[in-house]
Tab-separated table of C-alpha atoms in Angstrom:
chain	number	residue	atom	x	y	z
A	1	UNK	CA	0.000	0.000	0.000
A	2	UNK	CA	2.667	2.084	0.771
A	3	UNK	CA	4.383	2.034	-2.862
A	4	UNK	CA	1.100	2.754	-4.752
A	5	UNK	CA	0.706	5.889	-1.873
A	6	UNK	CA	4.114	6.959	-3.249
A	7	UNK	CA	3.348	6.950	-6.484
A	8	UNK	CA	0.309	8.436	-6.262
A	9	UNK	CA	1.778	11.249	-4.373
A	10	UNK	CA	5.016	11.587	-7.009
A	11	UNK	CA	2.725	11.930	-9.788
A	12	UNK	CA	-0.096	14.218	-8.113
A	13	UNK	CA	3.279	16.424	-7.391
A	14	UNK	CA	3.905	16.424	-10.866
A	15	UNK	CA	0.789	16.996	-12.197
A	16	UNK	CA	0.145	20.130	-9.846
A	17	UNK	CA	3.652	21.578	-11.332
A	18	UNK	CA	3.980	20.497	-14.478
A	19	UNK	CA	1.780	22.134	-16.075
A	20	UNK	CA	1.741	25.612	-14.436
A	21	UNK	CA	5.517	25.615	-15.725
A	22	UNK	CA	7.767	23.833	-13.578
A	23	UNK	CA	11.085	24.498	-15.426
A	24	UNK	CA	13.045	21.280	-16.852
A	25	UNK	CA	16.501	20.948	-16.124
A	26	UNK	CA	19.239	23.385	-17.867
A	27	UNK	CA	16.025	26.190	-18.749
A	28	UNK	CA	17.236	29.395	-19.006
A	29	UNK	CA	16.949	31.760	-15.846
A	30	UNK	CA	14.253	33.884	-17.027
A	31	UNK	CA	12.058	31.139	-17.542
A	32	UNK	CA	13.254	29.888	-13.999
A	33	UNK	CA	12.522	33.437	-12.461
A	34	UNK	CA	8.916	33.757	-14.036
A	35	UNK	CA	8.054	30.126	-12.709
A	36	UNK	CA	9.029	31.125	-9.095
A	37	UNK	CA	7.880	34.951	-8.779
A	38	UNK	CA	4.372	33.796	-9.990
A	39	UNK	CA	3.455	30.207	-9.195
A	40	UNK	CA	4.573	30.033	-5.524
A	41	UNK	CA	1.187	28.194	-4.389
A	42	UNK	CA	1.926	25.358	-6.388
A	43	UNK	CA	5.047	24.671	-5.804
A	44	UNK	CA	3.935	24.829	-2.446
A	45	UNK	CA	1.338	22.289	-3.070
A	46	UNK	CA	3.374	19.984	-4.564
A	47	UNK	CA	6.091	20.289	-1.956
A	48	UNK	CA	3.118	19.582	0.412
A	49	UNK	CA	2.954	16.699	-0.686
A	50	UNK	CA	6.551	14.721	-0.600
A	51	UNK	CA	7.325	14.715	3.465
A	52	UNK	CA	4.375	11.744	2.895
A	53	UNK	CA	5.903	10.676	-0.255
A	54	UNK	CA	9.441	9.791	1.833
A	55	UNK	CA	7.837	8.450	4.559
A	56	UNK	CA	5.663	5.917	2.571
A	57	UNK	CA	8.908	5.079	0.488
A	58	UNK	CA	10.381	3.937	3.287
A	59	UNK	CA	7.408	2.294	4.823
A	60	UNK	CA	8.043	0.114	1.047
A	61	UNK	CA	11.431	-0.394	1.914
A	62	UNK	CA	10.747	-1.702	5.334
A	63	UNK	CA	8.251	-3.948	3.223
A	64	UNK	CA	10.544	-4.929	0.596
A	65	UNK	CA	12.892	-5.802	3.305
A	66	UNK	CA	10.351	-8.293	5.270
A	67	UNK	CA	9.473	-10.077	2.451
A	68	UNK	CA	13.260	-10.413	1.246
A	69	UNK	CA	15.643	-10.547	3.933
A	70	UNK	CA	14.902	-14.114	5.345
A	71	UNK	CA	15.699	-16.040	2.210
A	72	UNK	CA	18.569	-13.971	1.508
A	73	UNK	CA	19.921	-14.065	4.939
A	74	UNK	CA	20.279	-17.769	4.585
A	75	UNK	CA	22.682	-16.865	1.249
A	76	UNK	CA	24.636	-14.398	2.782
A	77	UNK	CA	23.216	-12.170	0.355
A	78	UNK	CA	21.686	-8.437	1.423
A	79	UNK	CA	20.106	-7.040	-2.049
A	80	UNK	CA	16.801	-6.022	0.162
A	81	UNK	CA	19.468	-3.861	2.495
A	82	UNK	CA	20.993	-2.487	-0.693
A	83	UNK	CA	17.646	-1.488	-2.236
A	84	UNK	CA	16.486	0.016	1.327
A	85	UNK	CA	19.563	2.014	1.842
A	86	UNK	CA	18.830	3.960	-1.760
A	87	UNK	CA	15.648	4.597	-0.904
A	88	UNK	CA	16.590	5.998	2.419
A	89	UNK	CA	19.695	8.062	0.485
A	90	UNK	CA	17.207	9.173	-2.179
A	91	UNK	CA	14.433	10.575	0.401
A	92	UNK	CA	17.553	12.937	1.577
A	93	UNK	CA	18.726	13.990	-1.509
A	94	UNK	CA	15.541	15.060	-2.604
A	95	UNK	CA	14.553	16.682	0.456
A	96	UNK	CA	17.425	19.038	-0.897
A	97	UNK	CA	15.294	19.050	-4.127
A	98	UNK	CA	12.469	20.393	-2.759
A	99	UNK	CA	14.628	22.812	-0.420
A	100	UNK	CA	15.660	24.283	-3.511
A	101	UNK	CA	12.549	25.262	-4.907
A	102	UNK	CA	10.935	26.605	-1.730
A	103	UNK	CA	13.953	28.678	-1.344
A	104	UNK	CA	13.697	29.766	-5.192
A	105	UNK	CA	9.661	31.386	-4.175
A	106	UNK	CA	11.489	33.583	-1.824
A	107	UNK	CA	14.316	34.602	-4.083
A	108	UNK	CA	12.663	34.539	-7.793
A	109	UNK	CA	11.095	37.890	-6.841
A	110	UNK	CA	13.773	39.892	-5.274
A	111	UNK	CA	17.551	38.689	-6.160
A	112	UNK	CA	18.189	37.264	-9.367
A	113	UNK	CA	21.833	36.340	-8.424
A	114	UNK	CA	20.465	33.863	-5.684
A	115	UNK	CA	17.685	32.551	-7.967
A	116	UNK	CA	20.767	31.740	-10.445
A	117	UNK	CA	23.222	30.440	-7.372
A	118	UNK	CA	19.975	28.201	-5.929
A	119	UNK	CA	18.642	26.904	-9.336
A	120	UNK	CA	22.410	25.698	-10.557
A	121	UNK	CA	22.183	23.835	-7.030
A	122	UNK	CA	18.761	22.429	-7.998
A	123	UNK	CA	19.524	21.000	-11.431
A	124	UNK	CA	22.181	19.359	-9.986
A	125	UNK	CA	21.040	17.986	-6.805
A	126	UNK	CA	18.122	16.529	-8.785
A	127	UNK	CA	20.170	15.379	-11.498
A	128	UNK	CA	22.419	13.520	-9.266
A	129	UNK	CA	19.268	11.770	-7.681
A	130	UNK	CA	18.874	9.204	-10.384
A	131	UNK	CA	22.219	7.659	-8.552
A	132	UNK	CA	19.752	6.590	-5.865
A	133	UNK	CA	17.314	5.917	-7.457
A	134	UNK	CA	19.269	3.276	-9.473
A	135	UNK	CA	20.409	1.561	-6.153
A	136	UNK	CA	17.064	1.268	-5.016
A	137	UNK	CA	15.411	-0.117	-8.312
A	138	UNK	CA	19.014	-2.461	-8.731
A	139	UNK	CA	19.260	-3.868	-4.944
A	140	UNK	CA	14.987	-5.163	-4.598
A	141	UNK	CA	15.518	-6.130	-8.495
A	142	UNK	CA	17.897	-8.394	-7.750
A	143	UNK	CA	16.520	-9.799	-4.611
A	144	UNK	CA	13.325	-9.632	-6.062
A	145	UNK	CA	14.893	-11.704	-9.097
A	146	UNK	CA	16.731	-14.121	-6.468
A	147	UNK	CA	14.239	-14.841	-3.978
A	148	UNK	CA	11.200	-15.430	-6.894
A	149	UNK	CA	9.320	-12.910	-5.196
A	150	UNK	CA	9.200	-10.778	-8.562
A	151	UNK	CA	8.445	-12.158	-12.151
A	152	UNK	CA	11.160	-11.921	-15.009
A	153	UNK	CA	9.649	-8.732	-16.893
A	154	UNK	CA	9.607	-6.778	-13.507
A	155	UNK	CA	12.978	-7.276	-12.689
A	156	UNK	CA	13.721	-6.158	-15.919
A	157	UNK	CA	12.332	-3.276	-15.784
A	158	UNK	CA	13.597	-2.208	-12.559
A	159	UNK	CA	17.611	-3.154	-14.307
A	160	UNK	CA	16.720	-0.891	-17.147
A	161	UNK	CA	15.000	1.956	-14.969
A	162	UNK	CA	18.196	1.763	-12.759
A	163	UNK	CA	20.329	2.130	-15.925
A	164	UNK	CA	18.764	4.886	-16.992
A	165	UNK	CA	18.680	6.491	-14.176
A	166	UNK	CA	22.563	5.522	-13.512
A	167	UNK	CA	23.397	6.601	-16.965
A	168	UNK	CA	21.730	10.515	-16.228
A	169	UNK	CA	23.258	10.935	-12.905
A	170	UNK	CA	26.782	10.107	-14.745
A	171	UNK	CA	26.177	12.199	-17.764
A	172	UNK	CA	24.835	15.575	-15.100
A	173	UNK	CA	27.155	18.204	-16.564
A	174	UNK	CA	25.468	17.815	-19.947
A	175	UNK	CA	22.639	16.561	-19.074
A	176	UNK	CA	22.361	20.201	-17.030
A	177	UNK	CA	24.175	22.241	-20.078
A	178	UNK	CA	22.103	20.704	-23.105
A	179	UNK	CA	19.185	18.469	-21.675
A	180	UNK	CA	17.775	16.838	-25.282
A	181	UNK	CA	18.034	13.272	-25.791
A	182	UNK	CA	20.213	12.917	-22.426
A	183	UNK	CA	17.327	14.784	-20.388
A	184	UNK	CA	15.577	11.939	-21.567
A	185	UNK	CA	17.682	9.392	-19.900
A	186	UNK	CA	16.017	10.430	-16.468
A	187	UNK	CA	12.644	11.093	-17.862
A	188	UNK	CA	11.977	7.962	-18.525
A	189	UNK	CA	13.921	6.249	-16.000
A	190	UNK	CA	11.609	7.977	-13.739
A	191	UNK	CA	8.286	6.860	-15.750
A	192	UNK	CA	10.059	3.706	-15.446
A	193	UNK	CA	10.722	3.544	-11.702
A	194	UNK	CA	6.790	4.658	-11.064
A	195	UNK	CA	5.638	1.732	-12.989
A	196	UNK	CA	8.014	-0.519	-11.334
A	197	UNK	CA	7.195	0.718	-7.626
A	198	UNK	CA	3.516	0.387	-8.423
A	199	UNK	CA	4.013	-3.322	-9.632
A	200	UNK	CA	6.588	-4.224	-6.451
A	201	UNK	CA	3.486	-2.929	-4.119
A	202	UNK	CA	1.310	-4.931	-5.932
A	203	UNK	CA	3.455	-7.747	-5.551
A	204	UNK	CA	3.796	-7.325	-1.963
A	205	UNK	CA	-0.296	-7.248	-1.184
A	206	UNK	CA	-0.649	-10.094	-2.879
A	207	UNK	CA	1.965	-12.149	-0.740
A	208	UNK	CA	0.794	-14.244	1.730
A	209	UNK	CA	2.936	-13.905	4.948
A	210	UNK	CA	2.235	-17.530	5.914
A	211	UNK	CA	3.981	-18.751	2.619
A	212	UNK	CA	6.846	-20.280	3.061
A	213	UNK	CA	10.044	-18.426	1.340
A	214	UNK	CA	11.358	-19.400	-1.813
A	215	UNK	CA	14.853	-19.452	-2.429
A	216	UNK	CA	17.000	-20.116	-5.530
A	217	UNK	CA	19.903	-23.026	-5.292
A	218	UNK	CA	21.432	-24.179	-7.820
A	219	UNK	CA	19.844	-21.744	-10.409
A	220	UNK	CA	16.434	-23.814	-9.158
A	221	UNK	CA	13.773	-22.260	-7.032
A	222	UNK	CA	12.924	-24.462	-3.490
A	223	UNK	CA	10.962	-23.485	-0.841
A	224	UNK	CA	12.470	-23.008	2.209
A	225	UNK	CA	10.618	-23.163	5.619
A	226	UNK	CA	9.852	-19.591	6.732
């Protein structure tokens, strides 16, 4: 439940912003300074909305983590604490995301030098994000993928989705400077990572917690007792 409440709460963020002008990474200032002097109550919406959005992510996690750690506990394996840990570092880093723009209502109107200083700081913060992002989507793919808690396409998609996302947080200085067919890396890792959260929440309602664990041996999946 807690994965479709993120979602749900990522997107409604998005669709608040986006379209009253939320600038996409590398626009020029000007557009940046119009955005912030003029649409301050949605941005404060939307911001309104993500302290939830972290704590349900991590609620997930916690999730994720329960349903994964005991068969990979008895492989010495910890993908579930890999995946948790990017959530966790992902819920900080864009906490510094949102920072950003709450600071950019104040200063869009009055100081353009700050709005420039704050919205460099923003591109790349958010940028940078999709390193996160990746760990999270790579560390419950794998367990996922490993324990047979998640089907073959959905792991999949998660390993692609963290790829993407890996591939924009390298490429941030011109991803930032020239956005095009790089900004696009992120944009659909992201689209990517929704779908995927969505689907591991799904999978998680669904599990019955008096099932024993599977685990794979030997490339084979067994079931061990729980």
């Amino acid at each position: 439940m807690a994965a479709i409440g993120f979602a749900a709460m990522i997107v409604l963020a998005n669709v608040i912003m986006v379209p009253a002008g939320l600038p996409l990474t590398g626009a020029e200032i000007g557009e940046v300074t119009a955005f912030f002097a003029t649409e301050g109550l949605a941005v404060g919406v939307g911001s309104a909305l993500t302290p939830a959005a972290w704590i349900l992510a991590t609620f997930f996690g916690a999730g994720a983590l329960a349903a994964l750690w005991h068969s990979e506990r008895e492989r010495g394996e910890a993908w579930s604490l890999l995946g948790l840990a990017g959530l966790a570092l992902q819920n900080a880093t864009f906490a510094g995301v949102v920072a950003a723009r709450l600071a950019l209502t104040s200063t869009a109107p009055h100081d353009r030098s700050a709005t420039t200083g704050l919205w460099a700081l923003h591109d790349a913060v958010f940028t940078l994000n999709g390193t996160f992002l990746a760990l999270a989507l790579l560390g419950l793919s794998v367990g996922g993928l490993r324990t047979g808690l998640i089907r073959p396409w959905h792991g999949a998609l998660g390993l692609l989705a963290a790829a993407l996302q890996f591939a924009s947080a390298t490429f941030a200085h011109w991803v930032i400077d020239n956005g095009g067919l790089l900004g696009l890396l992120g944009l659909v890792g992201w689209l990517m990572w929704v779908v995927w959260i969505v689907a591991y929440g799904i999978v998680l309602i669904r599990q019955n917690p008096d099932t024993p664990a599977r685990t794979l041996t030997n490339d084979r999946t067994s079931t061990a007792p729980a």
